[in-house]
């Protein structure tokens, strides 16, 4: 049996077509190939101001650091800017979409240095909002790191020149 562990840039790529190369084989060959692994995913949390806010501001706290004030009717880009101004979220560490609040939720995807990580849930302080208001932050997708893709349970009878990966560009690589 042979186990191949892909590392570095190859570790986060799904090698869906991996097969032994039997060129020059001296006898009848049989192979079973199994791949395992995950490319991981970014955490996404959704900010939703529900119920008729008519003015005011709110703040977001992430991992103990609180943002500056954010207007009740902020766009996704306004929320993105407020989050990236925080000392524990750098430029490019979040990507916000959706909005504008309060009618449409803002989705916050954790990217950059926070990518593929199960991050703490943000909280909202809505004490300065006016009008009827309920606020919610919901985790839409929990962040998870990538795990290496492995070629395992590859067995064969006879002689072979090695294993090859045929990627989307039809490039053959012998490992």
mmCIF file of C-alpha atoms in Angstrom:
data_model
loop_
_atom_site.group_PDB
_atom_site.id
_atom_site.type_symbol
_atom_site.label_atom_id
_atom_site.label_comp_id
_atom_site.label_asym_id
_atom_site.label_seq_id
_atom_site.Cartn_x
_atom_site.Cartn_y
_atom_site.Cartn_z
ATOM 1 C CA UNK A 1 0.000 0.000 0.000
ATOM 2 C CA UNK A 2 1.069 3.580 -0.704
ATOM 3 C CA UNK A 3 -0.033 6.783 1.045
ATOM 4 C CA UNK A 4 0.775 10.163 -0.523
ATOM 5 C CA UNK A 5 0.237 13.360 1.503
ATOM 6 C CA UNK A 6 0.074 16.554 -0.514
ATOM 7 C CA UNK A 7 1.782 19.526 1.126
ATOM 8 C CA UNK A 8 2.055 23.300 0.686
ATOM 9 C CA UNK A 9 -0.125 24.622 -2.165
ATOM 10 C CA UNK A 10 -1.151 21.097 -3.184
ATOM 11 C CA UNK A 11 -2.488 20.367 0.328
ATOM 12 C CA UNK A 12 -5.548 22.592 -0.165
ATOM 13 C CA UNK A 13 -6.439 21.336 -3.620
ATOM 14 C CA UNK A 14 -8.854 18.500 -4.248
ATOM 15 C CA UNK A 15 -7.019 16.022 -6.434
ATOM 16 C CA UNK A 16 -10.120 14.428 -7.851
ATOM 17 C CA UNK A 17 -8.407 12.507 -10.635
ATOM 18 C CA UNK A 18 -5.477 10.613 -9.215
ATOM 19 C CA UNK A 19 -4.500 7.362 -10.799
ATOM 20 C CA UNK A 20 -1.528 5.048 -10.996
ATOM 21 C CA UNK A 21 0.530 5.157 -14.199
ATOM 22 C CA UNK A 22 0.994 1.582 -15.360
ATOM 23 C CA UNK A 23 3.229 2.431 -18.331
ATOM 24 C CA UNK A 24 5.805 -0.313 -18.723
ATOM 25 C CA UNK A 25 3.997 -2.675 -16.380
ATOM 26 C CA UNK A 26 5.240 -6.239 -16.523
ATOM 27 C CA UNK A 27 2.050 -7.970 -15.390
ATOM 28 C CA UNK A 28 -1.668 -7.500 -14.933
ATOM 29 C CA UNK A 29 -2.262 -4.579 -12.582
ATOM 30 C CA UNK A 30 -5.211 -3.547 -10.465
ATOM 31 C CA UNK A 31 -5.560 -0.378 -8.411
ATOM 32 C CA UNK A 32 -7.956 1.145 -5.928
ATOM 33 C CA UNK A 33 -7.505 4.859 -5.232
ATOM 34 C CA UNK A 34 -9.141 6.787 -2.384
ATOM 35 C CA UNK A 35 -8.626 10.483 -1.692
ATOM 36 C CA UNK A 36 -9.527 12.341 1.499
ATOM 37 C CA UNK A 37 -9.160 15.945 2.595
ATOM 38 C CA UNK A 38 -10.846 19.321 2.721
ATOM 39 C CA UNK A 39 -10.040 22.755 1.340
ATOM 40 C CA UNK A 40 -11.627 24.280 4.476
ATOM 41 C CA UNK A 41 -14.058 27.185 4.562
ATOM 42 C CA UNK A 42 -14.263 30.739 5.820
ATOM 43 C CA UNK A 43 -16.588 31.637 8.659
ATOM 44 C CA UNK A 44 -19.554 33.833 7.720
ATOM 45 C CA UNK A 45 -21.659 35.708 10.275
ATOM 46 C CA UNK A 46 -24.756 37.729 9.443
ATOM 47 C CA UNK A 47 -25.735 41.020 11.106
ATOM 48 C CA UNK A 48 -29.463 41.683 11.039
ATOM 49 C CA UNK A 49 -31.288 44.669 12.540
ATOM 50 C CA UNK A 50 -34.891 43.537 12.676
ATOM 51 C CA UNK A 51 -37.918 45.658 13.360
ATOM 52 C CA UNK A 52 -38.166 49.273 12.336
ATOM 53 C CA UNK A 53 -35.051 51.146 13.448
ATOM 54 C CA UNK A 54 -35.537 54.787 12.598
ATOM 55 C CA UNK A 55 -32.191 56.222 13.687
ATOM 56 C CA UNK A 56 -29.188 56.023 15.924
ATOM 57 C CA UNK A 57 -26.057 53.948 15.940
ATOM 58 C CA UNK A 58 -24.723 50.607 17.153
ATOM 59 C CA UNK A 59 -21.318 49.052 17.799
ATOM 60 C CA UNK A 60 -19.917 45.590 17.141
ATOM 61 C CA UNK A 61 -17.593 43.770 19.538
ATOM 62 C CA UNK A 62 -15.287 41.078 18.205
ATOM 63 C CA UNK A 63 -12.954 39.143 20.498
ATOM 64 C CA UNK A 64 -13.015 41.863 23.173
ATOM 65 C CA UNK A 65 -12.505 44.877 20.876
ATOM 66 C CA UNK A 66 -15.400 47.236 20.100
ATOM 67 C CA UNK A 67 -15.859 49.109 16.824
ATOM 68 C CA UNK A 68 -16.599 52.757 16.427
ATOM 69 C CA UNK A 69 -20.252 53.724 16.006
ATOM 70 C CA UNK A 70 -22.068 52.433 12.932
ATOM 71 C CA UNK A 71 -25.210 54.131 11.577
ATOM 72 C CA UNK A 72 -28.472 52.171 11.771
ATOM 73 C CA UNK A 73 -28.754 52.326 7.956
ATOM 74 C CA UNK A 74 -25.142 51.370 7.188
ATOM 75 C CA UNK A 75 -24.187 49.758 3.908
ATOM 76 C CA UNK A 76 -22.063 46.622 3.747
ATOM 77 C CA UNK A 77 -19.031 48.775 2.893
ATOM 78 C CA UNK A 78 -19.655 50.955 5.991
ATOM 79 C CA UNK A 79 -19.729 47.840 8.208
ATOM 80 C CA UNK A 80 -16.604 46.499 6.467
ATOM 81 C CA UNK A 81 -14.745 49.759 7.126
ATOM 82 C CA UNK A 82 -15.800 49.825 10.800
ATOM 83 C CA UNK A 83 -14.667 46.227 11.332
ATOM 84 C CA UNK A 84 -11.334 46.671 9.538
ATOM 85 C CA UNK A 85 -10.628 49.778 11.652
ATOM 86 C CA UNK A 86 -10.613 47.576 14.780
ATOM 87 C CA UNK A 87 -7.211 46.636 16.205
ATOM 88 C CA UNK A 88 -7.854 42.884 15.945
ATOM 89 C CA UNK A 89 -9.261 42.840 12.382
ATOM 90 C CA UNK A 90 -6.884 44.048 9.708
ATOM 91 C CA UNK A 91 -7.432 45.305 6.201
ATOM 92 C CA UNK A 92 -8.648 42.416 4.062
ATOM 93 C CA UNK A 93 -9.575 40.241 7.070
ATOM 94 C CA UNK A 94 -13.330 40.605 6.427
ATOM 95 C CA UNK A 95 -15.484 40.941 3.329
ATOM 96 C CA UNK A 96 -18.978 42.340 3.849
ATOM 97 C CA UNK A 97 -21.870 41.958 1.432
ATOM 98 C CA UNK A 98 -25.617 42.505 1.408
ATOM 99 C CA UNK A 99 -27.160 45.477 3.220
ATOM 100 C CA UNK A 100 -28.037 48.248 3.578
ATOM 101 C CA UNK A 101 -29.320 47.876 7.113
ATOM 102 C CA UNK A 102 -31.919 47.719 8.578
ATOM 103 C CA UNK A 103 -33.901 46.244 5.679
ATOM 104 C CA UNK A 104 -31.270 43.777 4.451
ATOM 105 C CA UNK A 105 -28.792 41.801 6.559
ATOM 106 C CA UNK A 106 -25.044 42.290 6.129
ATOM 107 C CA UNK A 107 -22.969 39.121 5.737
ATOM 108 C CA UNK A 108 -19.446 39.239 7.157
ATOM 109 C CA UNK A 109 -17.038 36.669 5.716
ATOM 110 C CA UNK A 110 -13.781 36.303 7.642
ATOM 111 C CA UNK A 111 -10.919 36.305 5.118
ATOM 112 C CA UNK A 112 -7.208 37.161 5.023
ATOM 113 C CA UNK A 113 -5.502 36.330 8.328
ATOM 114 C CA UNK A 114 -8.873 35.121 9.731
ATOM 115 C CA UNK A 115 -9.671 32.805 6.804
ATOM 116 C CA UNK A 116 -10.504 29.148 7.432
ATOM 117 C CA UNK A 117 -10.755 29.755 11.179
ATOM 118 C CA UNK A 118 -13.589 29.148 13.638
ATOM 119 C CA UNK A 119 -13.709 32.734 14.949
ATOM 120 C CA UNK A 120 -15.599 34.089 17.988
ATOM 121 C CA UNK A 121 -19.146 35.298 17.355
ATOM 122 C CA UNK A 122 -19.454 39.072 17.133
ATOM 123 C CA UNK A 123 -21.880 40.864 19.457
ATOM 124 C CA UNK A 124 -23.859 44.072 18.947
ATOM 125 C CA UNK A 125 -24.542 46.890 21.377
ATOM 126 C CA UNK A 126 -27.767 48.428 20.073
ATOM 127 C CA UNK A 127 -28.512 50.730 23.053
ATOM 128 C CA UNK A 128 -28.153 53.853 20.866
ATOM 129 C CA UNK A 129 -30.624 52.742 18.188
ATOM 130 C CA UNK A 130 -34.046 54.417 18.094
ATOM 131 C CA UNK A 131 -37.337 52.880 17.052
ATOM 132 C CA UNK A 132 -38.450 49.273 17.454
ATOM 133 C CA UNK A 133 -35.445 47.049 17.204
ATOM 134 C CA UNK A 134 -34.265 43.505 17.612
ATOM 135 C CA UNK A 135 -30.702 42.667 16.607
ATOM 136 C CA UNK A 136 -29.186 39.341 15.692
ATOM 137 C CA UNK A 137 -25.816 37.966 14.689
ATOM 138 C CA UNK A 138 -26.084 34.490 13.231
ATOM 139 C CA UNK A 139 -23.254 32.217 12.199
ATOM 140 C CA UNK A 140 -24.113 31.129 8.660
ATOM 141 C CA UNK A 141 -20.960 29.036 8.080
ATOM 142 C CA UNK A 142 -18.490 27.961 10.752
ATOM 143 C CA UNK A 143 -14.875 28.432 9.755
ATOM 144 C CA UNK A 144 -12.754 25.336 9.373
ATOM 145 C CA UNK A 145 -9.115 24.865 8.425
ATOM 146 C CA UNK A 146 -8.064 22.927 5.387
ATOM 147 C CA UNK A 147 -6.895 19.380 5.902
ATOM 148 C CA UNK A 148 -4.319 17.782 3.626
ATOM 149 C CA UNK A 149 -5.580 15.714 0.742
ATOM 150 C CA UNK A 150 -4.204 12.203 0.875
ATOM 151 C CA UNK A 151 -3.989 9.502 -1.706
ATOM 152 C CA UNK A 152 -4.464 6.304 0.237
ATOM 153 C CA UNK A 153 -5.379 2.683 -0.214
ATOM 154 C CA UNK A 154 -3.573 2.587 -3.540
ATOM 155 C CA UNK A 155 -2.554 -0.970 -4.174
ATOM 156 C CA UNK A 156 -1.314 -2.703 -7.289
ATOM 157 C CA UNK A 157 0.270 -5.910 -8.482
ATOM 158 C CA UNK A 158 3.375 -5.786 -10.647
ATOM 159 C CA UNK A 159 5.713 -2.950 -11.581
ATOM 160 C CA UNK A 160 4.612 0.668 -12.123
ATOM 161 C CA UNK A 161 6.398 3.948 -12.820
ATOM 162 C CA UNK A 162 4.559 5.895 -10.094
ATOM 163 C CA UNK A 163 1.403 7.795 -9.400
ATOM 164 C CA UNK A 164 0.266 10.729 -11.502
ATOM 165 C CA UNK A 165 -2.126 13.595 -10.819
ATOM 166 C CA UNK A 166 -4.025 14.966 -13.790
ATOM 167 C CA UNK A 167 -5.185 18.455 -12.787
ATOM 168 C CA UNK A 168 -7.722 20.695 -14.492
ATOM 169 C CA UNK A 169 -5.048 21.805 -16.983
ATOM 170 C CA UNK A 170 -4.301 18.197 -17.994
ATOM 171 C CA UNK A 171 -0.812 18.502 -16.524
ATOM 172 C CA UNK A 172 0.557 15.147 -15.411
ATOM 173 C CA UNK A 173 2.762 15.151 -12.317
ATOM 174 C CA UNK A 174 4.483 12.084 -11.000
ATOM 175 C CA UNK A 175 4.674 11.993 -7.200
#
